[in-house]
Coordinates of C-alpha atoms in Angstrom, one line a residue:
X1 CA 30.8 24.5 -3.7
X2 CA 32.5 27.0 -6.5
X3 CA 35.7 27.0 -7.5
X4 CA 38.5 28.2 -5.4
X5 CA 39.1 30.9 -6.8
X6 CA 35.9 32.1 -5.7
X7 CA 36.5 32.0 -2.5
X8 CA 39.9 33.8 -2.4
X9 CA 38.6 36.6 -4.8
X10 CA 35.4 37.0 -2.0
X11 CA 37.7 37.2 0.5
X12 CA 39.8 39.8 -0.7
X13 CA 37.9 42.0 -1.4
X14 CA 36.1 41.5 2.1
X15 CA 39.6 42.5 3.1
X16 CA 39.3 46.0 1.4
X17 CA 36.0 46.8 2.3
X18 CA 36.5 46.2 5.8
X19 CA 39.9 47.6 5.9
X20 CA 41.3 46.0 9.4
X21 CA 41.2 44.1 12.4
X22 CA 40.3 40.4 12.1
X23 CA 37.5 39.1 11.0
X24 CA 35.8 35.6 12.7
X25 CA 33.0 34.2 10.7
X26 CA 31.5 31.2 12.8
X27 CA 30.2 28.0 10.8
X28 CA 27.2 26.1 12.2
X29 CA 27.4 23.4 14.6
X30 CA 24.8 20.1 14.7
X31 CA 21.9 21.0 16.2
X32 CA 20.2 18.5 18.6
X33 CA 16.8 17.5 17.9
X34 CA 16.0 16.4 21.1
X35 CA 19.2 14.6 22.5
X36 CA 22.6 15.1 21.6
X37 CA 23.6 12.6 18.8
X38 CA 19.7 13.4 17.3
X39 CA 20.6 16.3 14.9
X40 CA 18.7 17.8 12.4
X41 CA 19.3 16.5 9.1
X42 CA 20.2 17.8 7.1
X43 CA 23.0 19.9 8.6
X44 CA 22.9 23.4 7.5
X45 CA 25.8 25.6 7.4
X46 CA 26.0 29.2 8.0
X47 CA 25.3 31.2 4.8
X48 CA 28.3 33.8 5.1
X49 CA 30.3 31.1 5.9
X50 CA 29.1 29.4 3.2
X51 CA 29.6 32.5 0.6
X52 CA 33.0 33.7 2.1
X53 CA 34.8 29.4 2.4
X54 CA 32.3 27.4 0.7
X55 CA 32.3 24.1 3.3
X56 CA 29.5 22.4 4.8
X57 CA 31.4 20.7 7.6
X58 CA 30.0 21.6 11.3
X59 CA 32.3 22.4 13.9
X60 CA 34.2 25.1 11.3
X61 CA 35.5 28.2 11.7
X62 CA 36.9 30.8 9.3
X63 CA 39.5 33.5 10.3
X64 CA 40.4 36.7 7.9
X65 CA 43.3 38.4 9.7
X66 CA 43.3 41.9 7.3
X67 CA 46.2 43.0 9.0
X68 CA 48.2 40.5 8.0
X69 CA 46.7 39.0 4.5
X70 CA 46.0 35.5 6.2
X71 CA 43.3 33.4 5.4
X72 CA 42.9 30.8 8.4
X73 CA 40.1 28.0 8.6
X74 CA 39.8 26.4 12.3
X75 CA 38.5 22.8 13.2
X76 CA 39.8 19.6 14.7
X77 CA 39.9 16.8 12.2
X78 CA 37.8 14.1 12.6
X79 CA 38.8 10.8 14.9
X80 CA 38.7 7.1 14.1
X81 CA 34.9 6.8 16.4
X82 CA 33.3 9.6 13.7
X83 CA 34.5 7.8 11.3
X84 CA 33.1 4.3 12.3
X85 CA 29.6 5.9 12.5
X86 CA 29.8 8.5 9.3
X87 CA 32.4 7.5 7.3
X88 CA 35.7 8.9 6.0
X89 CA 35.8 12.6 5.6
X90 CA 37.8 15.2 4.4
X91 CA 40.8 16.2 6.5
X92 CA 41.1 20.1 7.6
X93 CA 44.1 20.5 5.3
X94 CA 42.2 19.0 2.2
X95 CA 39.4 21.3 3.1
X96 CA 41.5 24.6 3.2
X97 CA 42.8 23.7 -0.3
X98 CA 39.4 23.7 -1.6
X99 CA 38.7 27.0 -0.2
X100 CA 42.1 28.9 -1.0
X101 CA 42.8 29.1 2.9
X102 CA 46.4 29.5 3.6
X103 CA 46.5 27.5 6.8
X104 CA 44.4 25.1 9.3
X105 CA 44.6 25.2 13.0
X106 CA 43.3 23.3 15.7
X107 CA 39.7 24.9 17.5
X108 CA 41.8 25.5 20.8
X109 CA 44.0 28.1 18.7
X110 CA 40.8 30.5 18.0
X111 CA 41.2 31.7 21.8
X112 CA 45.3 32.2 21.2
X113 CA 44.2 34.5 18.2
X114 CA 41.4 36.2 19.9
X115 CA 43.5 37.1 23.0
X116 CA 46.5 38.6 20.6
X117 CA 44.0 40.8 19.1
X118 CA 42.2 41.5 22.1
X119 CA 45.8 42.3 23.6
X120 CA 46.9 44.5 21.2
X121 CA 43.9 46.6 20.5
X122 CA 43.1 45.1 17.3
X123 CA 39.2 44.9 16.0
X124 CA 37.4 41.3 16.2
X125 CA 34.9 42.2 13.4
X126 CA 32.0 39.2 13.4
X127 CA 28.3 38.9 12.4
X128 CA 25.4 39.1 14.8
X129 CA 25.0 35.5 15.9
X130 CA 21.5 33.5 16.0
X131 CA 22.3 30.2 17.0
X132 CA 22.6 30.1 21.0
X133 CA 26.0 27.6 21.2
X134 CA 27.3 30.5 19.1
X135 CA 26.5 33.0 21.7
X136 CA 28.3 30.9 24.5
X137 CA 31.3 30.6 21.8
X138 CA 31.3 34.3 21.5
X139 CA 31.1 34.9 25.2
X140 CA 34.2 32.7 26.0
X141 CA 36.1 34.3 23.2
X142 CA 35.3 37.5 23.9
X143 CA 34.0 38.3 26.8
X144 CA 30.5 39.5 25.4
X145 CA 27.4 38.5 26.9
X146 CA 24.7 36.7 24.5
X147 CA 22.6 39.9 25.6
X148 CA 25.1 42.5 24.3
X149 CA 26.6 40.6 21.3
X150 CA 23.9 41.9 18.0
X151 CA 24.7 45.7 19.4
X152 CA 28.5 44.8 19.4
X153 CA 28.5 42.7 16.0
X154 CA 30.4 44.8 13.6
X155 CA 28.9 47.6 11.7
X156 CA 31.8 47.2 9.2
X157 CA 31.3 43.8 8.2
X158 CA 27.7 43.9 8.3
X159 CA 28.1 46.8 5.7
X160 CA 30.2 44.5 3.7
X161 CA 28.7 41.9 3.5
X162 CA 25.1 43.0 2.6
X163 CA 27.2 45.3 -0.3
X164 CA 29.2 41.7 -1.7
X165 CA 26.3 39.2 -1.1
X166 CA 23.2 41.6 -2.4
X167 CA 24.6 41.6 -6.4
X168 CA 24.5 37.8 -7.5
X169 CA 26.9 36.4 -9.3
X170 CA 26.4 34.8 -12.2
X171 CA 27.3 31.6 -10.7
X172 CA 24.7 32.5 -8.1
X173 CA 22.2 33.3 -10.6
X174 CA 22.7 29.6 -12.2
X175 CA 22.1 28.0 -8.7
X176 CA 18.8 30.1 -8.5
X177 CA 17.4 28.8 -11.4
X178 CA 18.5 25.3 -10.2
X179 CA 16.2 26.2 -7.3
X180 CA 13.6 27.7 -9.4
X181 CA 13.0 23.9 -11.3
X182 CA 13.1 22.2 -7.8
X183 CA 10.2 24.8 -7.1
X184 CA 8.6 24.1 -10.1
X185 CA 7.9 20.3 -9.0
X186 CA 7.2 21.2 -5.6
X187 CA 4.2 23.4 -6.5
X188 CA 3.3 21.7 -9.1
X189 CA 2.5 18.4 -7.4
X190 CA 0.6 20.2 -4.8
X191 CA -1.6 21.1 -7.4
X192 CA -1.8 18.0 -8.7
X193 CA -3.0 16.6 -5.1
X194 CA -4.8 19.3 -3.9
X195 CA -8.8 18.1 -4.3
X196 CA -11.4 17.4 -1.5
X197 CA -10.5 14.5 1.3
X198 CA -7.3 14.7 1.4
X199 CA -5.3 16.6 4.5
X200 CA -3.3 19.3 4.2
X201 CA -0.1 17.4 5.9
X202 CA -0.1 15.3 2.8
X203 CA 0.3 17.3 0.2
X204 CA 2.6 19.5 2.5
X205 CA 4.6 16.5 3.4
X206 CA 4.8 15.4 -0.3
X207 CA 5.9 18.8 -1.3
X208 CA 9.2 18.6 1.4
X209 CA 9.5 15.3 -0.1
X210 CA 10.1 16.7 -3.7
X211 CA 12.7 19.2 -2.2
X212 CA 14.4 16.6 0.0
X213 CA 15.2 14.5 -3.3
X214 CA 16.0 16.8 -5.4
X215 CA 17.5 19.5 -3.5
X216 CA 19.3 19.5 -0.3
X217 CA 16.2 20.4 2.1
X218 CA 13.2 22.9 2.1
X219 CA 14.3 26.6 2.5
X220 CA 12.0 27.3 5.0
X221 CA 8.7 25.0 6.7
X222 CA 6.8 24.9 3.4
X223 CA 2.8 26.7 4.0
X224 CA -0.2 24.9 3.1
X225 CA -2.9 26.0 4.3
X226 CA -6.8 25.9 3.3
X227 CA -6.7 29.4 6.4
X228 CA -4.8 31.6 3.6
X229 CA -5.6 34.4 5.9
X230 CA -2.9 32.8 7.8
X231 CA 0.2 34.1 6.8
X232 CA 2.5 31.6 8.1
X233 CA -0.1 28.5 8.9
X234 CA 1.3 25.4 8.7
X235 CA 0.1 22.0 7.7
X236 CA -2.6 20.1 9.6
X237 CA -4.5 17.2 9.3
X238 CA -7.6 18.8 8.7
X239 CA -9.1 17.9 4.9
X240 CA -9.2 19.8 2.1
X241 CA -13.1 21.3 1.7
X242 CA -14.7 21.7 -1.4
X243 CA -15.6 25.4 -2.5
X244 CA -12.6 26.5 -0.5
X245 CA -8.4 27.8 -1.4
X246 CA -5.5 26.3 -0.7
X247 CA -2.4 27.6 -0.3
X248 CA 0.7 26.6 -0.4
X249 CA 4.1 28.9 0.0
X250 CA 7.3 26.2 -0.3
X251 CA 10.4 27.0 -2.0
X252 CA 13.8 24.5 -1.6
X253 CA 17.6 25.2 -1.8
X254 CA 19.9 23.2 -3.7
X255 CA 22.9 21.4 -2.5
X256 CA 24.6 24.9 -2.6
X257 CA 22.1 26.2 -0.8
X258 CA 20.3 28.8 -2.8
X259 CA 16.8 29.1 -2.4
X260 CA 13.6 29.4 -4.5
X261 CA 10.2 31.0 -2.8
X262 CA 7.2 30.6 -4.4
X263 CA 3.4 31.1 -3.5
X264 CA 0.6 29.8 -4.8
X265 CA -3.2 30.0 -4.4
X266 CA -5.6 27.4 -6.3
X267 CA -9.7 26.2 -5.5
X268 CA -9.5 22.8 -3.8
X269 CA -12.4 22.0 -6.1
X270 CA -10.3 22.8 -9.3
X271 CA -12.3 25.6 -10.3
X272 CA -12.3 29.0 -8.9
X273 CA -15.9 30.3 -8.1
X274 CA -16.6 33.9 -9.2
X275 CA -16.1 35.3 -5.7
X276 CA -12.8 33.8 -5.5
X277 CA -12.1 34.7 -9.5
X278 CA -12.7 38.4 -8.5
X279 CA -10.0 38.7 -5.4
X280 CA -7.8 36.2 -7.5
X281 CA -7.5 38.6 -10.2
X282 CA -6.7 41.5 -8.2
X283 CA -4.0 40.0 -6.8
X284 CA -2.9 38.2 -10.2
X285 CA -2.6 42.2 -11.3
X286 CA -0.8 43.3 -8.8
X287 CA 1.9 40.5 -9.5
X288 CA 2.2 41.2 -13.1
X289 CA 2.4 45.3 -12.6
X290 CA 5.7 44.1 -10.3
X291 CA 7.6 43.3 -13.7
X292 CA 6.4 46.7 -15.5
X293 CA 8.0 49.0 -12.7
X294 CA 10.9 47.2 -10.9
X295 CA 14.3 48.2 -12.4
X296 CA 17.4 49.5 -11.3
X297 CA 17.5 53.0 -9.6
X298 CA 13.8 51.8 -8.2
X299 CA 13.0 51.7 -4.9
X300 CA 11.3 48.7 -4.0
X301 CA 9.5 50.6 -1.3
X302 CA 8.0 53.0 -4.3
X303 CA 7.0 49.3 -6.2
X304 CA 5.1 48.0 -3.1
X305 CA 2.8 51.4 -2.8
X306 CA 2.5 51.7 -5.9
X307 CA 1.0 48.2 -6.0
X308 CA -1.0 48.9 -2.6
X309 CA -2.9 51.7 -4.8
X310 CA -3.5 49.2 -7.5
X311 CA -5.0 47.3 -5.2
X312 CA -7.3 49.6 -3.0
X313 CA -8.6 50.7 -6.6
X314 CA -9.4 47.4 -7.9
X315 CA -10.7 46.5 -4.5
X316 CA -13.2 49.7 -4.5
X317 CA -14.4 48.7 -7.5
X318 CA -15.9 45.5 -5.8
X319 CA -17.5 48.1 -3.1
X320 CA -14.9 46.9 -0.5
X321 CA -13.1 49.9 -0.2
X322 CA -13.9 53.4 -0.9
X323 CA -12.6 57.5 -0.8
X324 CA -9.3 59.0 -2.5
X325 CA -6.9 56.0 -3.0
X326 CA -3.7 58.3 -2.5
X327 CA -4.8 59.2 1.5
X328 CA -6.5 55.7 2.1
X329 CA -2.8 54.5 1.4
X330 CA -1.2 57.0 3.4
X331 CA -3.3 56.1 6.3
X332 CA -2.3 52.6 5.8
X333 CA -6.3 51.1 5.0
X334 CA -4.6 48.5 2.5
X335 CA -2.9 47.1 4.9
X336 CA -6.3 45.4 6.4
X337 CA -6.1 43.1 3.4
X338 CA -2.2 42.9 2.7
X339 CA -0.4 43.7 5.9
X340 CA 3.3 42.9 4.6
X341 CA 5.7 43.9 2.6
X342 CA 5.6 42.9 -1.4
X343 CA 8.9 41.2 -1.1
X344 CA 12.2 40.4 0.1
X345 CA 16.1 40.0 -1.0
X346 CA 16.5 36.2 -1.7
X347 CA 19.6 34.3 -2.2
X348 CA 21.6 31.9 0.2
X349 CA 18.9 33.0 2.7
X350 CA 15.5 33.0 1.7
X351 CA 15.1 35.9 3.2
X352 CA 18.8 36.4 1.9
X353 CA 21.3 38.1 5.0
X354 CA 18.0 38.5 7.6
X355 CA 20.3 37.3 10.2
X356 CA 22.1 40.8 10.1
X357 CA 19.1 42.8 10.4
X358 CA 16.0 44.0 8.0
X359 CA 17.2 47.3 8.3
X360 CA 20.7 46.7 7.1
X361 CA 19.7 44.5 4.4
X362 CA 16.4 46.1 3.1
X363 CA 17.0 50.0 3.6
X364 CA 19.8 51.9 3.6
X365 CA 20.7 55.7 4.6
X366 CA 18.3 57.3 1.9
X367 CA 15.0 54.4 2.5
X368 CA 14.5 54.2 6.2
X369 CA 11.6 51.7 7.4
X370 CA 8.2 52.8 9.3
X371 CA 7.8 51.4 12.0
X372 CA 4.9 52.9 13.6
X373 CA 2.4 51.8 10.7
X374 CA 0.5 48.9 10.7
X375 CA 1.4 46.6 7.8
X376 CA 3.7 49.1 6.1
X377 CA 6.4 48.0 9.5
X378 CA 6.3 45.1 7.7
X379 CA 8.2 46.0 5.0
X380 CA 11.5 43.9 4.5
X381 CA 12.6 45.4 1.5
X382 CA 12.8 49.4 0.9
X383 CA 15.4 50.2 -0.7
X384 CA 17.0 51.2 -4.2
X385 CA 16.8 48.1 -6.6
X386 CA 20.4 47.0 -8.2
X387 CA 21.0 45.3 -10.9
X388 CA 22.0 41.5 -10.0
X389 CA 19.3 42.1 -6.9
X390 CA 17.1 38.8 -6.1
X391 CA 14.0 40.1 -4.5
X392 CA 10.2 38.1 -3.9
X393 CA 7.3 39.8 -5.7
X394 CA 4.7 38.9 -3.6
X395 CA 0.9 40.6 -3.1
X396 CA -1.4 39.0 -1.2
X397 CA -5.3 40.0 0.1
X398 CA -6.0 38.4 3.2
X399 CA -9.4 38.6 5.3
X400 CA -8.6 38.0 8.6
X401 CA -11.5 37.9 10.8
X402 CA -9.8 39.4 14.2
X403 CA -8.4 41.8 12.3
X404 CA -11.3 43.0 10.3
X405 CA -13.4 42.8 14.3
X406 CA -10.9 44.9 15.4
X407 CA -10.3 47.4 12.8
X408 CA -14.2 47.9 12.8
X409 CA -14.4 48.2 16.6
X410 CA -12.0 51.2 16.7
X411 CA -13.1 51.9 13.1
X412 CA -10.0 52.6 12.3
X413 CA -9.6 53.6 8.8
X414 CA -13.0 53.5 8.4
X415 CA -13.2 56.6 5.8
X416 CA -11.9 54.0 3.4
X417 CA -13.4 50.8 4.0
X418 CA -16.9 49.5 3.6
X419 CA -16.8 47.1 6.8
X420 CA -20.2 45.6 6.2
X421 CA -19.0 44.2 2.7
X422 CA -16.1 43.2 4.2
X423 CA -17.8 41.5 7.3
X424 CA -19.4 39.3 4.2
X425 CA -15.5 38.1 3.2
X426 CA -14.7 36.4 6.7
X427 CA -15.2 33.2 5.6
X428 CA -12.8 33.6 2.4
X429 CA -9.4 32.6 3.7
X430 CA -6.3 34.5 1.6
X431 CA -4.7 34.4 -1.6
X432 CA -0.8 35.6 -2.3
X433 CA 0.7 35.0 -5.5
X434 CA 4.4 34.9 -5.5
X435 CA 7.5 34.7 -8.0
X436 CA 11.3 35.1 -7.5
X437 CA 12.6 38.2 -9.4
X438 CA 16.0 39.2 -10.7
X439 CA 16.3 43.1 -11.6
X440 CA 18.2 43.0 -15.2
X441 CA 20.3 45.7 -16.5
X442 CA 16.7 47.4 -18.3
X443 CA 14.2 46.0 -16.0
X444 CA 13.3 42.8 -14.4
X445 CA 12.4 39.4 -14.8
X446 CA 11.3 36.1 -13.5
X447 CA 13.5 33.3 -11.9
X448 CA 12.9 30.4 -13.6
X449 CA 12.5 28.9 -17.1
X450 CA 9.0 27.3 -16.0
X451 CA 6.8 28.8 -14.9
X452 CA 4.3 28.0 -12.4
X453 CA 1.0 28.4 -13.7
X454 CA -1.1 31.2 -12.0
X455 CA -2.9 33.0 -13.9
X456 CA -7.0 31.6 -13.4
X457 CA -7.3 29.3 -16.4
X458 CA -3.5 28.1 -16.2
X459 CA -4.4 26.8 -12.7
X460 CA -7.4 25.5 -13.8
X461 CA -6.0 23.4 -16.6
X462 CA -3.0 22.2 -14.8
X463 CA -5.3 21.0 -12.2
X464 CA -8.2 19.6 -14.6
X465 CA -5.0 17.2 -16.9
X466 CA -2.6 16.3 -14.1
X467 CA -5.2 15.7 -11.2
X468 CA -4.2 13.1 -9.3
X469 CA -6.7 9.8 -8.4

């Protein structure tokens, strides 16, 4: 964790931004695997509970009373049978000096300070939960059913919250590029195993492997996939082909918990052929363009189109898309090859604050999300670019063979694309290409003092000396 003083100076000026009432952020209990004393491993807290008191015990609970300037963390210490099994902990006091709490008290008091409030009119302001003990917590506290509890969550601390936790610190920034080196190993041993006859749960296990030692987990299932067109497909035993891509998304947190995302696309044979060479390059394009226009006072929803039209163009000049590129955009015809967004806030979260809702995180008064268009509702990330914003630059073109049968049946978009070239493209999987990003005071630039090689003959290099036998 940070130093105290973190922690008190977060909280306070949560304090002004939310103004009054109480405030209850809920730490993360153990999750069962599949019976009680299984748990995942390893525990993960919250991530505003991480940000706002910095402790990765379970079983935690932090109280901001506004009203009355008091900083209150809840929890029972641990007995004498914990420790026999896990060893000697800290005690609840030791762990409220480290985060600049002013007192501890027992679990059993959180319903004594929940009824006072609820008696005297005051607000409870908490987060929209996810995890479903949570919800029953919630529901004894408050009265709030699990069904009712993400419209009751509080507006007011949502607000604050995505406002103090969007701008990194530079503390935060440091722990980022901690990340960013842990991603560097993690991708580039899975191009160092990727070749023909060996399974894709391999090298995705081995990648996990590299985060697990040097991090403190994966920050999300790590992708590796030879079915690119997949957007989330996970490891399977099949065997890497020869002639074919590999994928393979996988970023890791460190043991503060902030993430790295990266995406990678390379030929399981270790040289791309010219097919792939052509779509690779598009997408290589559209990657780099991402650092010439993303800056403060950008919207990152004016970035993403304007690399959709980079696309279409570049795409049309392999015959696979055709007519004005501004109206084929509009009508959302890019989206049959990239249908999400090109990025996302990252921080704590890999998809940094998702838990409190795309719309509050991503967008804001002046970017509003469509919902109604194909691909374009797929946009996490709209608005207004900060600087001290983390957000994923990541294009992708995907041929997806239900999609493409579909699109072709109700020829929808059909004005723009050349569906007989692209029924000759349904056996080419994806590629995505993708970077962490920090927006600068004049522009933009790259998480990460390695980097990742992707562009064509980097990959092919990398893969040609470090090969594994």
């Amino acid at each position: 964790m940070f130093d105290t003083a973190t922690y008190v100076r977060r909280r306070n000026e949560l304090k002004k931004l939310v103004n009054e009432g109480v405030v209850i952020f809920f730490g993360n209990n153990e999750s069962p695997v599949n019976f009680p004393n299984n748990g995942y491993y390893p525990f993960r807290q919250d991530s505003s509970f991480l940000y706002y008191f910095g402790l990765q015990r379970d079983g935690l609970v932090g109280v901001i009373d506004i009203d009355n300037n008091r900083d209150i963390l809840i929890g029972n210490d641990i007995d004498i049978e914990d420790i026999v099994w896990y060893g000697s902990v800290q005690s609840m006091h030791d762990m409220a000096q480290q985060c600049g709490a002013d007192e501890t008290l027992p679990m059993k008091h959180l319903k004594l300070i929940c009824n006072e409030a609820l008696r005297t009119h005051r607000k409870i302001h908490f987060l929209p939960p996810y995890r479903h003990d949570i919800k029953i917590q919630i529901f004894d506290l408050l009265g709030i059913h699990p069904t009712q509890q993400k419209e009751d969550a509080s507006m007011d601390l949502i607000r604050a919250v995505v406002k103090m936790r969007s701008v990194k610190e530079p503390q935060e920034i440091e722990e980022l590029e901690r990340a960013a080196v842990i991603g560097y190993e993690m991708h580039t041993t899975a191009m160092r195993l990727t070749r023909p006859g060996v399974t894709e749960k391999f090298v995705g296990g081995q990648v996990d492997g590299i985060a697990n030692s040097y991090g403190a987990m994966v920050s999300f299932p790590t992708i590796y996939t030879q079915h690119g067109e997949i957007l989330h497909g996970n490891p399977s035993m099949n065997k890497l082909e020869a002639g074919r891509l590999a994928l393979c998304d996988a970023g890791a947190e460190t043991i503060n918990n902030y993430c790295s995302d990266n995406t990678r696309t390379m030929p399981v044979s270790g040289k791309f052929s010219q097919r792939q060479f052509e779509i690779y390059s598009i997408v290589e394009a559209c990657h780099d363009y991402t650092l010439e226009v993303a800056k403060p006072g950008v919207r990152y929803a004016d970035v993403h189109f304007a690399v959709c039209r980079l696309m279409f163009d570049r795409l049309k000049e392999l015959g696979l898309t055709k007519g004005d590129t501004e109206a084929a955009v509009q009508a959302g015809a890019h989206a049959l090859f990239m249908p999400h967004g090109l990025g996302h806030m990252m921080g704590m979260d890999v998809h940094d604050m998702e838990n409190l809702d795309q719309i509050n995180v991503g967008f804001d008064e002046e970017t509003r999300p469509n919902l109604t268009q194909f691909g374009t509702n797929n946009l996490r990330m709209g608005r207004r670019l900060e600087e001290g914003f983390v957000v994923t630059d990541e294009p992708g073109i995907y041929f997806i063979p239900a999609l493409i049968d579909e699109w072709k049946a109700k020829q929808h978009c059909a004005a723009f694309l050349n569906f007989d070239k692209i029924e000759s493209y349904k056996d080419f999987g994806g590629i995505r290409i993708e970077d962490d990003v920090l927006i600068t005071l004049q522009g933009c630039r790259f998480i990460g003092a390695q980097r990742i090689p992707y562009h064509p003959k980097d990959v092919e290099e990398f893969m040609a000396a470090h090969r594994a036998e």
